[in-house]
């Protein structure tokens, strides 16, 4: 009689081992890229035409630090104007009023279709169109008049130009965030008796933040760099301060390196803050319960629905 019983496999000796596939060209390309990058950095750093000691000495000079302060001021104020204006424009784009939609669309067409540098120069030279700004009460002698040149300073022109231009881009970011919120949230708010404005303010906008925050952080970093454009109107921000220094000592490259180092440092801080805010927002959204509007609407629906009879028919 033939024994047909098969021997049990020895699992200790017959274990399968997974061997990763080798990619020799990946390492070759990495070494080539590393060598090329190192060569470029070394050639730049070892250039005898760059006085690195001057770069270090001008990093913390008073004029440079004052320029950094104005750069931060322009960034924060102009970005705030852009965010507020973007929310208003996005709501106007979603309005049922055709006039508001047309005005919002015309605004976006103009400010997104023209370079921000032209807008900065235009607002700085507004006095060529309106030499004075006057406001008078009709049929009375009450009122005032102010020269436009004294009202539109370089800083004011920079804030207005950068803020209004940013509002056009923030409007599309906010509109995309609003579209990412499901229609059921709006329907639930309507079921609870909310108006469209209340639903937008209390229900839709808070949920749209998860889509709005990441591109807004990118826009903040872009705004930080775009403040350098106001050097054309001598607003004395970081780049203008550097230009005024190298116009005297002719250390052009050294002062541009100083400005670049500070721009990189400020952008890095903004990027870290953006990453932290995104992580916090993801944690809040992950552990957050179902929106109260949805829970309340479901509760009302359950109360209104007829209860099933004993035989399973409603």
PDB file of N, CA and C in Angstrom, residues 58-75 224-231 234-246 255-267:
ATOM      1  N   UNK A  58      25.605  93.616   7.153  1.00  0.00           N
ATOM      2  CA  UNK A  58      24.404  94.370   6.778  1.00  0.00           C
ATOM      3  C   UNK A  58      23.107  93.631   7.101  1.00  0.00           C
ATOM      4  N   UNK A  59      23.187  92.414   7.618  1.00  0.00           N
ATOM      5  CA  UNK A  59      21.974  91.660   7.910  1.00  0.00           C
ATOM      6  C   UNK A  59      21.112  92.323   8.981  1.00  0.00           C
ATOM      7  N   UNK A  60      21.745  92.977   9.929  1.00  0.00           N
ATOM      8  CA  UNK A  60      21.009  93.547  11.059  1.00  0.00           C
ATOM      9  C   UNK A  60      21.189  95.048  11.183  1.00  0.00           C
ATOM     10  N   UNK A  61      21.502  95.720  10.088  1.00  0.00           N
ATOM     11  CA  UNK A  61      21.609  97.171  10.146  1.00  0.00           C
ATOM     12  C   UNK A  61      20.226  97.788  10.331  1.00  0.00           C
ATOM     13  N   UNK A  62      20.204  99.028  10.783  1.00  0.00           N
ATOM     14  CA  UNK A  62      18.933  99.673  11.128  1.00  0.00           C
ATOM     15  C   UNK A  62      18.035  99.837   9.909  1.00  0.00           C
ATOM     16  N   UNK A  63      18.594 100.250   8.791  1.00  0.00           N
ATOM     17  CA  UNK A  63      17.768 100.472   7.605  1.00  0.00           C
ATOM     18  C   UNK A  63      17.144  99.173   7.099  1.00  0.00           C
ATOM     19  N   UNK A  64      17.905  98.084   7.161  1.00  0.00           N
ATOM     20  CA  UNK A  64      17.374  96.793   6.730  1.00  0.00           C
ATOM     21  C   UNK A  64      16.268  96.332   7.664  1.00  0.00           C
ATOM     22  N   UNK A  65      16.459  96.473   8.967  1.00  0.00           N
ATOM     23  CA  UNK A  65      15.431  96.060   9.926  1.00  0.00           C
ATOM     24  C   UNK A  65      14.167  96.907   9.785  1.00  0.00           C
ATOM     25  N   UNK A  66      14.321  98.202   9.516  1.00  0.00           N
ATOM     26  CA  UNK A  66      13.147  99.038   9.276  1.00  0.00           C
ATOM     27  C   UNK A  66      12.417  98.596   8.006  1.00  0.00           C
ATOM     28  N   UNK A  67      13.174  98.220   6.987  1.00  0.00           N
ATOM     29  CA  UNK A  67      12.552  97.704   5.773  1.00  0.00           C
ATOM     30  C   UNK A  67      11.793  96.411   6.019  1.00  0.00           C
ATOM     31  N   UNK A  68      12.341  95.539   6.889  1.00  0.00           N
ATOM     32  CA  UNK A  68      11.642  94.293   7.233  1.00  0.00           C
ATOM     33  C   UNK A  68      10.333  94.603   7.955  1.00  0.00           C
ATOM     34  N   UNK A  69      10.365  95.579   8.854  1.00  0.00           N
ATOM     35  CA  UNK A  69       9.150  95.946   9.573  1.00  0.00           C
ATOM     36  C   UNK A  69       8.057  96.430   8.637  1.00  0.00           C
ATOM     37  N   UNK A  70       8.415  97.269   7.662  1.00  0.00           N
ATOM     38  CA  UNK A  70       7.410  97.745   6.708  1.00  0.00           C
ATOM     39  C   UNK A  70       6.941  96.614   5.795  1.00  0.00           C
ATOM     40  N   UNK A  71       7.835  95.705   5.453  1.00  0.00           N
ATOM     41  CA  UNK A  71       7.439  94.551   4.641  1.00  0.00           C
ATOM     42  C   UNK A  71       6.393  93.707   5.358  1.00  0.00           C
ATOM     43  N   UNK A  72       6.620  93.449   6.634  1.00  0.00           N
ATOM     44  CA  UNK A  72       5.638  92.680   7.408  1.00  0.00           C
ATOM     45  C   UNK A  72       4.323  93.439   7.538  1.00  0.00           C
ATOM     46  N   UNK A  73       4.397  94.754   7.739  1.00  0.00           N
ATOM     47  CA  UNK A  73       3.176  95.552   7.847  1.00  0.00           C
ATOM     48  C   UNK A  73       2.373  95.506   6.555  1.00  0.00           C
ATOM     49  N   UNK A  74       3.047  95.692   5.425  1.00  0.00           N
ATOM     50  CA  UNK A  74       2.361  95.637   4.138  1.00  0.00           C
ATOM     51  C   UNK A  74       1.756  94.256   3.894  1.00  0.00           C
ATOM     52  N   UNK A  75       2.496  93.220   4.265  1.00  0.00           N
ATOM     53  CA  UNK A  75       1.998  91.851   4.048  1.00  0.00           C
ATOM     54  C   UNK A  75       0.730  91.588   4.839  1.00  0.00           C
ATOM     55  N   UNK A 224       4.022  88.276   0.688  1.00  0.00           N
ATOM     56  CA  UNK A 224       5.288  88.666   1.302  1.00  0.00           C
ATOM     57  C   UNK A 224       6.330  88.991   0.242  1.00  0.00           C
ATOM     58  N   UNK A 225       6.378  88.198  -0.809  1.00  0.00           N
ATOM     59  CA  UNK A 225       7.351  88.447  -1.873  1.00  0.00           C
ATOM     60  C   UNK A 225       6.904  89.577  -2.797  1.00  0.00           C
ATOM     61  N   UNK A 226       5.591  89.706  -3.007  1.00  0.00           N
ATOM     62  CA  UNK A 226       5.100  90.762  -3.895  1.00  0.00           C
ATOM     63  C   UNK A 226       5.284  92.156  -3.321  1.00  0.00           C
ATOM     64  N   UNK A 227       5.520  92.256  -2.001  1.00  0.00           N
ATOM     65  CA  UNK A 227       5.791  93.582  -1.439  1.00  0.00           C
ATOM     66  C   UNK A 227       7.057  94.197  -2.016  1.00  0.00           C
ATOM     67  N   UNK A 228       7.931  93.373  -2.563  1.00  0.00           N
ATOM     68  CA  UNK A 228       9.149  93.914  -3.186  1.00  0.00           C
ATOM     69  C   UNK A 228       8.826  94.754  -4.418  1.00  0.00           C
ATOM     70  N   UNK A 229       7.636  94.558  -4.999  1.00  0.00           N
ATOM     71  CA  UNK A 229       7.269  95.326  -6.181  1.00  0.00           C
ATOM     72  C   UNK A 229       7.045  96.800  -5.867  1.00  0.00           C
ATOM     73  N   UNK A 230       6.734  97.111  -4.609  1.00  0.00           N
ATOM     74  CA  UNK A 230       6.476  98.513  -4.274  1.00  0.00           C
ATOM     75  C   UNK A 230       7.766  99.314  -4.211  1.00  0.00           C
ATOM     76  N   UNK A 231       8.885  98.680  -4.492  1.00  0.00           N
ATOM     77  CA  UNK A 231      10.142  99.436  -4.576  1.00  0.00           C
ATOM     78  C   UNK A 231      10.103 100.443  -5.720  1.00  0.00           C
ATOM     79  N   UNK A 234       9.185 103.599  -4.159  1.00  0.00           N
ATOM     80  CA  UNK A 234      10.053 103.973  -3.033  1.00  0.00           C
ATOM     81  C   UNK A 234       9.311 103.947  -1.703  1.00  0.00           C
ATOM     82  N   UNK A 235       8.695 102.825  -1.399  1.00  0.00           N
ATOM     83  CA  UNK A 235       7.947 102.697  -0.145  1.00  0.00           C
ATOM     84  C   UNK A 235       8.841 102.314   1.030  1.00  0.00           C
ATOM     85  N   UNK A 236      10.136 102.149   0.814  1.00  0.00           N
ATOM     86  CA  UNK A 236      11.136 101.845   1.841  1.00  0.00           C
ATOM     87  C   UNK A 236      10.850 100.518   2.555  1.00  0.00           C
ATOM     88  N   UNK A 237      10.383  99.526   1.814  1.00  0.00           N
ATOM     89  CA  UNK A 237      10.328  98.184   2.385  1.00  0.00           C
ATOM     90  C   UNK A 237      11.696  97.528   2.239  1.00  0.00           C
ATOM     91  N   UNK A 238      11.773  96.222   2.374  1.00  0.00           N
ATOM     92  CA  UNK A 238      13.061  95.537   2.458  1.00  0.00           C
ATOM     93  C   UNK A 238      13.901  95.734   1.206  1.00  0.00           C
ATOM     94  N   UNK A 239      13.322  95.527   0.033  1.00  0.00           N
ATOM     95  CA  UNK A 239      14.112  95.676  -1.195  1.00  0.00           C
ATOM     96  C   UNK A 239      14.532  97.119  -1.414  1.00  0.00           C
ATOM     97  N   UNK A 240      13.625  98.066  -1.140  1.00  0.00           N
ATOM     98  CA  UNK A 240      13.986  99.476  -1.299  1.00  0.00           C
ATOM     99  C   UNK A 240      15.101  99.865  -0.344  1.00  0.00           C
ATOM    100  N   UNK A 241      15.051  99.380   0.888  1.00  0.00           N
ATOM    101  CA  UNK A 241      16.124  99.665   1.842  1.00  0.00           C
ATOM    102  C   UNK A 241      17.453  99.113   1.360  1.00  0.00           C
ATOM    103  N   UNK A 242      17.431  97.916   0.782  1.00  0.00           N
ATOM    104  CA  UNK A 242      18.671  97.342   0.243  1.00  0.00           C
ATOM    105  C   UNK A 242      19.181  98.157  -0.938  1.00  0.00           C
ATOM    106  N   UNK A 243      18.277  98.596  -1.800  1.00  0.00           N
ATOM    107  CA  UNK A 243      18.687  99.390  -2.948  1.00  0.00           C
ATOM    108  C   UNK A 243      19.294 100.723  -2.537  1.00  0.00           C
ATOM    109  N   UNK A 244      18.728 101.329  -1.517  1.00  0.00           N
ATOM    110  CA  UNK A 244      19.272 102.611  -1.058  1.00  0.00           C
ATOM    111  C   UNK A 244      20.663 102.452  -0.470  1.00  0.00           C
ATOM    112  N   UNK A 245      20.923 101.293   0.137  1.00  0.00           N
ATOM    113  CA  UNK A 245      22.251 101.067   0.702  1.00  0.00           C
ATOM    114  C   UNK A 245      23.269 100.816  -0.406  1.00  0.00           C
ATOM    115  N   UNK A 246      22.937  99.921  -1.359  1.00  0.00           N
ATOM    116  CA  UNK A 246      23.943  99.632  -2.392  1.00  0.00           C
ATOM    117  C   UNK A 246      24.066 100.757  -3.411  1.00  0.00           C
ATOM    118  N   UNK A 255      24.063  93.213  -1.017  1.00  0.00           N
ATOM    119  CA  UNK A 255      22.791  93.678  -0.445  1.00  0.00           C
ATOM    120  C   UNK A 255      21.606  92.882  -0.993  1.00  0.00           C
ATOM    121  N   UNK A 256      21.680  92.437  -2.239  1.00  0.00           N
ATOM    122  CA  UNK A 256      20.616  91.575  -2.759  1.00  0.00           C
ATOM    123  C   UNK A 256      20.601  90.229  -2.039  1.00  0.00           C
ATOM    124  N   UNK A 257      21.783  89.721  -1.681  1.00  0.00           N
ATOM    125  CA  UNK A 257      21.849  88.483  -0.899  1.00  0.00           C
ATOM    126  C   UNK A 257      21.240  88.700   0.485  1.00  0.00           C
ATOM    127  N   UNK A 258      21.512  89.856   1.080  1.00  0.00           N
ATOM    128  CA  UNK A 258      20.914  90.174   2.383  1.00  0.00           C
ATOM    129  C   UNK A 258      19.394  90.156   2.293  1.00  0.00           C
ATOM    130  N   UNK A 259      18.850  90.824   1.268  1.00  0.00           N
ATOM    131  CA  UNK A 259      17.393  90.843   1.094  1.00  0.00           C
ATOM    132  C   UNK A 259      16.845  89.437   0.854  1.00  0.00           C
ATOM    133  N   UNK A 260      17.552  88.646   0.063  1.00  0.00           N
ATOM    134  CA  UNK A 260      17.098  87.287  -0.222  1.00  0.00           C
ATOM    135  C   UNK A 260      17.090  86.423   1.031  1.00  0.00           C
ATOM    136  N   UNK A 261      18.111  86.583   1.877  1.00  0.00           N
ATOM    137  CA  UNK A 261      18.163  85.805   3.118  1.00  0.00           C
ATOM    138  C   UNK A 261      16.964  86.123   3.999  1.00  0.00           C
ATOM    139  N   UNK A 262      16.629  87.400   4.114  1.00  0.00           N
ATOM    140  CA  UNK A 262      15.492  87.772   4.946  1.00  0.00           C
ATOM    141  C   UNK A 262      14.173  87.308   4.337  1.00  0.00           C
ATOM    142  N   UNK A 263      14.037  87.408   3.026  1.00  0.00           N
ATOM    143  CA  UNK A 263      12.815  86.900   2.381  1.00  0.00           C
ATOM    144  C   UNK A 263      12.670  85.395   2.604  1.00  0.00           C
ATOM    145  N   UNK A 264      13.788  84.666   2.491  1.00  0.00           N
ATOM    146  CA  UNK A 264      13.741  83.222   2.734  1.00  0.00           C
ATOM    147  C   UNK A 264      13.364  82.910   4.182  1.00  0.00           C
ATOM    148  N   UNK A 265      13.924  83.676   5.118  1.00  0.00           N
ATOM    149  CA  UNK A 265      13.626  83.439   6.533  1.00  0.00           C
ATOM    150  C   UNK A 265      12.154  83.703   6.828  1.00  0.00           C
ATOM    151  N   UNK A 266      11.635  84.815   6.332  1.00  0.00           N
ATOM    152  CA  UNK A 266      10.234  85.143   6.584  1.00  0.00           C
ATOM    153  C   UNK A 266       9.298  84.147   5.904  1.00  0.00           C
ATOM    154  N   UNK A 267       9.644  83.724   4.688  1.00  0.00           N
ATOM    155  CA  UNK A 267       8.818  82.735   3.989  1.00  0.00           C
ATOM    156  C   UNK A 267       8.835  81.397   4.712  1.00  0.00           C
TER     157      UNK A 267
END
